[in-house]
Short mmCIF file of C-alpha atoms in Angstrom, two decimals:
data_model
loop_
_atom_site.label_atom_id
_atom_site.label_comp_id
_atom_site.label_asym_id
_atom_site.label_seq_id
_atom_site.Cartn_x
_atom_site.Cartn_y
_atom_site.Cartn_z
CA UNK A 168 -84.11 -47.28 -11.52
CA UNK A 169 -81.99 -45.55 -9.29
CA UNK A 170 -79.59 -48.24 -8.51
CA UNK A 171 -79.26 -49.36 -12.26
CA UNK A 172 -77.91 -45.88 -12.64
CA UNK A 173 -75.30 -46.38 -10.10
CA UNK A 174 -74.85 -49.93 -11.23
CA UNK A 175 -74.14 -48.72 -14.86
CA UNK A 176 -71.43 -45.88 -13.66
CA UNK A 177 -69.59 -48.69 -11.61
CA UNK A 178 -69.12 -50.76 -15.27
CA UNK A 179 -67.52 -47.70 -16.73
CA UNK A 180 -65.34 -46.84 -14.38
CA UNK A 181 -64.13 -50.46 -14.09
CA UNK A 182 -63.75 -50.12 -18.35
CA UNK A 183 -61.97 -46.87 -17.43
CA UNK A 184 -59.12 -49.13 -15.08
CA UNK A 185 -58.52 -51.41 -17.66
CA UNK A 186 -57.29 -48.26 -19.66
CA UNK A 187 -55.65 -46.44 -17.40
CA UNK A 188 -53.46 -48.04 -14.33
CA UNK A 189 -53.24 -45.38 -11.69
CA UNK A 190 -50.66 -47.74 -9.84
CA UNK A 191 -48.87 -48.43 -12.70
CA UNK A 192 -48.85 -44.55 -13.97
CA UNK A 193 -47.11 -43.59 -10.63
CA UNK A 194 -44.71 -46.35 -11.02
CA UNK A 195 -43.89 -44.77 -14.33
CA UNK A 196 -44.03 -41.18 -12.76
CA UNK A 197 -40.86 -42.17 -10.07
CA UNK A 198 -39.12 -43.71 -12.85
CA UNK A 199 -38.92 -40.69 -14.60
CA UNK A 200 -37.80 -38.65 -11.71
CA UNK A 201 -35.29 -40.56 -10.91
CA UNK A 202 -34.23 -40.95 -14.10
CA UNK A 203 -33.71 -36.87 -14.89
CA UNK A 204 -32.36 -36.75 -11.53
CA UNK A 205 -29.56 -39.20 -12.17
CA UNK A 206 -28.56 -36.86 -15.32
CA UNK A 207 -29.10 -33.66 -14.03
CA UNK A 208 -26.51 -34.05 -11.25
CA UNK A 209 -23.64 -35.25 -13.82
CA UNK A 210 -24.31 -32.26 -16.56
CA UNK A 211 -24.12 -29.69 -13.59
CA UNK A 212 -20.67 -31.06 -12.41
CA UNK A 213 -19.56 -30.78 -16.02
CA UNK A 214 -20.33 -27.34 -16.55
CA UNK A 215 -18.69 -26.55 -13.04
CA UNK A 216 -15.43 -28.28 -14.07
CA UNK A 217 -15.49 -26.71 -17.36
CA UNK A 218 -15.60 -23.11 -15.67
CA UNK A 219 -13.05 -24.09 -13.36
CA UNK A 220 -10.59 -25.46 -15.78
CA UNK A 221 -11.36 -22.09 -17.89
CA UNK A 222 -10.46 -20.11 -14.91
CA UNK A 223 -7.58 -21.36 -14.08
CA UNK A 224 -5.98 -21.03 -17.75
CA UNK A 225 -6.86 -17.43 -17.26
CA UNK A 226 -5.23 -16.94 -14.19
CA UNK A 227 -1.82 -18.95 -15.49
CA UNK A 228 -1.84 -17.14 -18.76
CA UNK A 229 -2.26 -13.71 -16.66
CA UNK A 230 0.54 -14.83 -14.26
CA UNK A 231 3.11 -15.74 -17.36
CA UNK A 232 2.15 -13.01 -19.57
CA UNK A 233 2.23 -10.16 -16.87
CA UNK A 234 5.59 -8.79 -15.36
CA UNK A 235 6.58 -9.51 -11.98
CA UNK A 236 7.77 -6.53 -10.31
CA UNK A 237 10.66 -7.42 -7.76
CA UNK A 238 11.08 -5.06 -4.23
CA UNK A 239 14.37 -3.66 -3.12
CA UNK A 240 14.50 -2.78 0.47
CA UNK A 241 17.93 -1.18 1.61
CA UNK A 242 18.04 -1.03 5.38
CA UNK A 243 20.52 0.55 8.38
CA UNK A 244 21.04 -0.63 11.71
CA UNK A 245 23.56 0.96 14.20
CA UNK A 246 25.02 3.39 11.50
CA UNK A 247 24.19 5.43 8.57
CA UNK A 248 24.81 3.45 5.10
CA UNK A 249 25.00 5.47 1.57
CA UNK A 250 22.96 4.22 -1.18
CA UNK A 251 23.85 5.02 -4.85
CA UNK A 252 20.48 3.92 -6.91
CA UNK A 253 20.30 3.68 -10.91
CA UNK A 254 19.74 7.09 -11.97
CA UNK A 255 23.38 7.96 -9.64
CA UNK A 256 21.00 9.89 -7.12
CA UNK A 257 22.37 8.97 -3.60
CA UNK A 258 20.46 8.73 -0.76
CA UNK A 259 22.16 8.62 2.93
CA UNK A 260 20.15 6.42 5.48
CA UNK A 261 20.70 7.35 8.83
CA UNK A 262 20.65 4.50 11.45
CA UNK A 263 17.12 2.57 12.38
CA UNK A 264 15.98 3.48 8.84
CA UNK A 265 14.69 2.19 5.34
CA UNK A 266 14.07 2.67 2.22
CA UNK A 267 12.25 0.55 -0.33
CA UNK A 268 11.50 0.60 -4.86
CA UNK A 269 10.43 -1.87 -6.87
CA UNK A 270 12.94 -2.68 -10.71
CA UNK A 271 11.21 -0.31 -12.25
CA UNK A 272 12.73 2.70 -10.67
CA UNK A 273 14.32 4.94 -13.32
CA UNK A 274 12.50 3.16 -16.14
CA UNK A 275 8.82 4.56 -15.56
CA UNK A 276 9.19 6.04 -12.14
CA UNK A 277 11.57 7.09 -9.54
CA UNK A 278 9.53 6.44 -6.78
CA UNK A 279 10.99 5.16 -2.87
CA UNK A 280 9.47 4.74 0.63
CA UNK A 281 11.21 5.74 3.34
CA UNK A 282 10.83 5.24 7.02
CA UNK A 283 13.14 7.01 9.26
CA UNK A 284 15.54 9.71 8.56
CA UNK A 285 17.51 9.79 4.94
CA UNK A 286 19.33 12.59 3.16
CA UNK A 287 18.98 12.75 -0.17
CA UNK A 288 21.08 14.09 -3.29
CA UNK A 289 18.96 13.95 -6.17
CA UNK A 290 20.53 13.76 -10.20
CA UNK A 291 18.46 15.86 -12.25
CA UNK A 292 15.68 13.85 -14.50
CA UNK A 293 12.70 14.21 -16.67
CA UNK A 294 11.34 11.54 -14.46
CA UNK A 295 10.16 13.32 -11.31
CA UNK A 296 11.63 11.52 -8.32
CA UNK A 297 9.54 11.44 -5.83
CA UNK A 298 9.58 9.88 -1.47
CA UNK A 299 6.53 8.75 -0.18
CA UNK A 300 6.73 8.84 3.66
CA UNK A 301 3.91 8.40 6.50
CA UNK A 302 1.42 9.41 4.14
CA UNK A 303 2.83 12.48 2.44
CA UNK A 304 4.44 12.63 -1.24
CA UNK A 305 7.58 14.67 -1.55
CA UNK A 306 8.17 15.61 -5.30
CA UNK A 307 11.51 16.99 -6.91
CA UNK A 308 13.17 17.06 -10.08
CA UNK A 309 16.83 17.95 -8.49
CA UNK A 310 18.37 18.83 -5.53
CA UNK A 311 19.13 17.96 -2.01
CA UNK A 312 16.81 17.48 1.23
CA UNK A 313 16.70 15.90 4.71
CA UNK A 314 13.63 14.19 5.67
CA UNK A 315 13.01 12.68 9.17
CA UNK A 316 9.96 10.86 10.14
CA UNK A 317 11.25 9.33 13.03
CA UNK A 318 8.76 10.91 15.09
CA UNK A 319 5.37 12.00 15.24
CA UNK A 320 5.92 14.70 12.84
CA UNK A 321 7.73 14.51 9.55
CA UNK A 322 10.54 17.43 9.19
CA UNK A 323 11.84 18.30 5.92
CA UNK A 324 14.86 20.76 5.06
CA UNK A 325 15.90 21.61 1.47
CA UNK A 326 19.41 22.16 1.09
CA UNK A 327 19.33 22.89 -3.13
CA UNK A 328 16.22 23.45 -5.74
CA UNK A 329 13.08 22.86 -5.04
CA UNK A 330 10.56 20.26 -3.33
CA UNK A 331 7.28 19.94 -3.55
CA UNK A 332 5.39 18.89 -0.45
CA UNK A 333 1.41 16.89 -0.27
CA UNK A 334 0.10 15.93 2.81
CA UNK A 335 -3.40 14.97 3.07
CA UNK A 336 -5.30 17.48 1.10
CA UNK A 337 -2.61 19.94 1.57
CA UNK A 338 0.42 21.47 -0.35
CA UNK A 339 3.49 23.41 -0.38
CA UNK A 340 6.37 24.13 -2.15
CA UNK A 341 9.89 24.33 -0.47
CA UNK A 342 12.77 26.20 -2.15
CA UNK A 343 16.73 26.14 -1.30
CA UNK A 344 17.11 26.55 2.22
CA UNK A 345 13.42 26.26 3.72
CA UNK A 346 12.22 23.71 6.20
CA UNK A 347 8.45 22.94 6.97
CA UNK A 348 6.98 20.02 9.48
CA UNK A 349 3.83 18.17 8.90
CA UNK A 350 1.81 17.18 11.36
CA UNK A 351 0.69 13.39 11.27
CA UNK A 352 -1.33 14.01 14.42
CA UNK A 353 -3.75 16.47 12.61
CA UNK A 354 -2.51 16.04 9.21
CA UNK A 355 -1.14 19.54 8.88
CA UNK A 356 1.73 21.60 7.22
CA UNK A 357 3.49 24.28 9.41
CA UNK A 358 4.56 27.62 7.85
CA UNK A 359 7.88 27.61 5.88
CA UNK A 360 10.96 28.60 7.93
CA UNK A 361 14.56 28.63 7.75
CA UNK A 362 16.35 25.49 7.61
CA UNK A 363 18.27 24.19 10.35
CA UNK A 364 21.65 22.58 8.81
CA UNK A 365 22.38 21.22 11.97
CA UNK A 366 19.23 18.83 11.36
CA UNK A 367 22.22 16.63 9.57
CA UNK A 368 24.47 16.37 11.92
CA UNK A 369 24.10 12.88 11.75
CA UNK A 370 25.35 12.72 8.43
CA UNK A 371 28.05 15.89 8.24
CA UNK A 372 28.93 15.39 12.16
CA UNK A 373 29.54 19.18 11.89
CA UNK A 374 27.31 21.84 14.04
CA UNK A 375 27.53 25.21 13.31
CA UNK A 376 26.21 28.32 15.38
CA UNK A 377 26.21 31.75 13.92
CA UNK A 378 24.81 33.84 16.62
CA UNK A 379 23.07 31.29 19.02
CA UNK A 380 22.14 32.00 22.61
CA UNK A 381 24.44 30.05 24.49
CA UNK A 382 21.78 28.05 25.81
CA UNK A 383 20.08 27.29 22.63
CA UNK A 384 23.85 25.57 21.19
CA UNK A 385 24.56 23.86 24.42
CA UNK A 386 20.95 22.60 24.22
CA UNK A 387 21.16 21.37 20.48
CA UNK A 388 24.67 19.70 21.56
CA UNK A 389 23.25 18.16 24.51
CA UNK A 390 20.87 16.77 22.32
CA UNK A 391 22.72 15.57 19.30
CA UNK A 392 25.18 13.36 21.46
CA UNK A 393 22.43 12.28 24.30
CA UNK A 394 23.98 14.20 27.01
CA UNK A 395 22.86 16.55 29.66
CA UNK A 396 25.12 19.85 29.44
CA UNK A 397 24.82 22.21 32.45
CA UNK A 398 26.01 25.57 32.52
CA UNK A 399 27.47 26.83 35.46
CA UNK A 400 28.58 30.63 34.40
CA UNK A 401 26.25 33.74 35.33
CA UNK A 402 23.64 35.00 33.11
CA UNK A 403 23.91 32.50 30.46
CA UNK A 404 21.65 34.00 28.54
CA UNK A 405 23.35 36.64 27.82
CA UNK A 406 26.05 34.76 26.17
CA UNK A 407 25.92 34.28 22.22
#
């Protein structure tokens, strides 16, 4: 009885293979695959080549449609060169120094970088005109000022109107004949003192002492034409 059972299950399941080929059904499987593989790899490409062509008409219709803003860089070398820009402001470099503004200056802006030592003589505008040096923004409207960064400090005499100074998260505002160094050490702004007009000897190749120890102007002309000056008279200091 028993093996009648078994011998019955074995007929269906032979019925069963003539209905349903487990070789062939994997065959058929692998076909498939290899069919959506084949165009799955094409459709991504597409898309990618469509993105890429999309890109780059953005970026060529962004590069014709936008201005291009063109640099000026005036420059010294061995002597001090005068610079007359748009707006008739002129701006004396002194040697070993720069300045640099894009075509736009006097339009929307009258901004320069300078590096080095300049003098400048500023026309009076609604624009503010304004020197961004080492890190600090001088701002003025119109007048005249000396600015040299050629050190480790930047030193800045007003000579007419008014500047105003921003260094780091400080400010200060110079008026006719004040001077003030900032610090690019510790990003400070000194107090306010006097001027010194022979800071621009340089440019006026004029010193001028009113009441100056002795020692102090030989010193300063020492300086101002590389030279060591020795005095050789008693009690120089003294001497005015």
């Amino acid at each position: 009885e028993q093996f009648e059972r078994l011998n019955a299950i074995h007929n269906q399941a032979s019925e069963l293979q003539h209905l349903f080929d487990v070789n062939e059904g994997w065959k058929e499987m692998k076909h498939r695959i290899k069919d959506d593989k084949k165009y799955a790899i094409p459709l991504v490409l597409k898309i990618a080549a469509s993105i890429s062509i999309i890109l780059a008409s953005v970026y060529g219709l962004y590069y014709f449609i936008s201005p291009q803003v063109e640099y000026t860089t005036v420059a010294s070398e061995l002597s001090m060169i005068d610079k007359e820009l748009k707006d008739r402001s002129l701006i004396t470099l002194n040697s070993n120094s720069s300045i640099n503004y894009d075509d736009n200056y006097g339009k929307t802006h009258r901004d320069v970088m300078l590096m080095g030592e300049a003098y400048f003589s500023i026309t009076r505008d609604t624009i503010p005109f304004r020197v961004e040096v080492k890190g600090a923004l001088i701002e003025v409207i119109g007048t005249e000022f000396n600015v040299n960064s050629s050190g480790e400090s930047i030193v800045i005499d007003v000579f007419d109107g008014i500047v105003r100074v921003s260094y780091d998260s400080n400010d200060v505002t110079l008026r006719k004949g004040d001077r003030t160094i900032l610090s690019t050490i510790d990003k400070t702004i000194s107090s306010t003192t006097s001027c010194d007009r022979n800071s621009i000897f340089w440019k006026t190749r004029e010193l001028v002492f009113e009441s100056t120890p002795l020692e102090n102007a030989v010193r300063t002309i020492g300086a101002k034409y590389d030279q060591l000056i020795i005095l050789d008279i008693p009690n120089p200091e003294s001497c005015r």
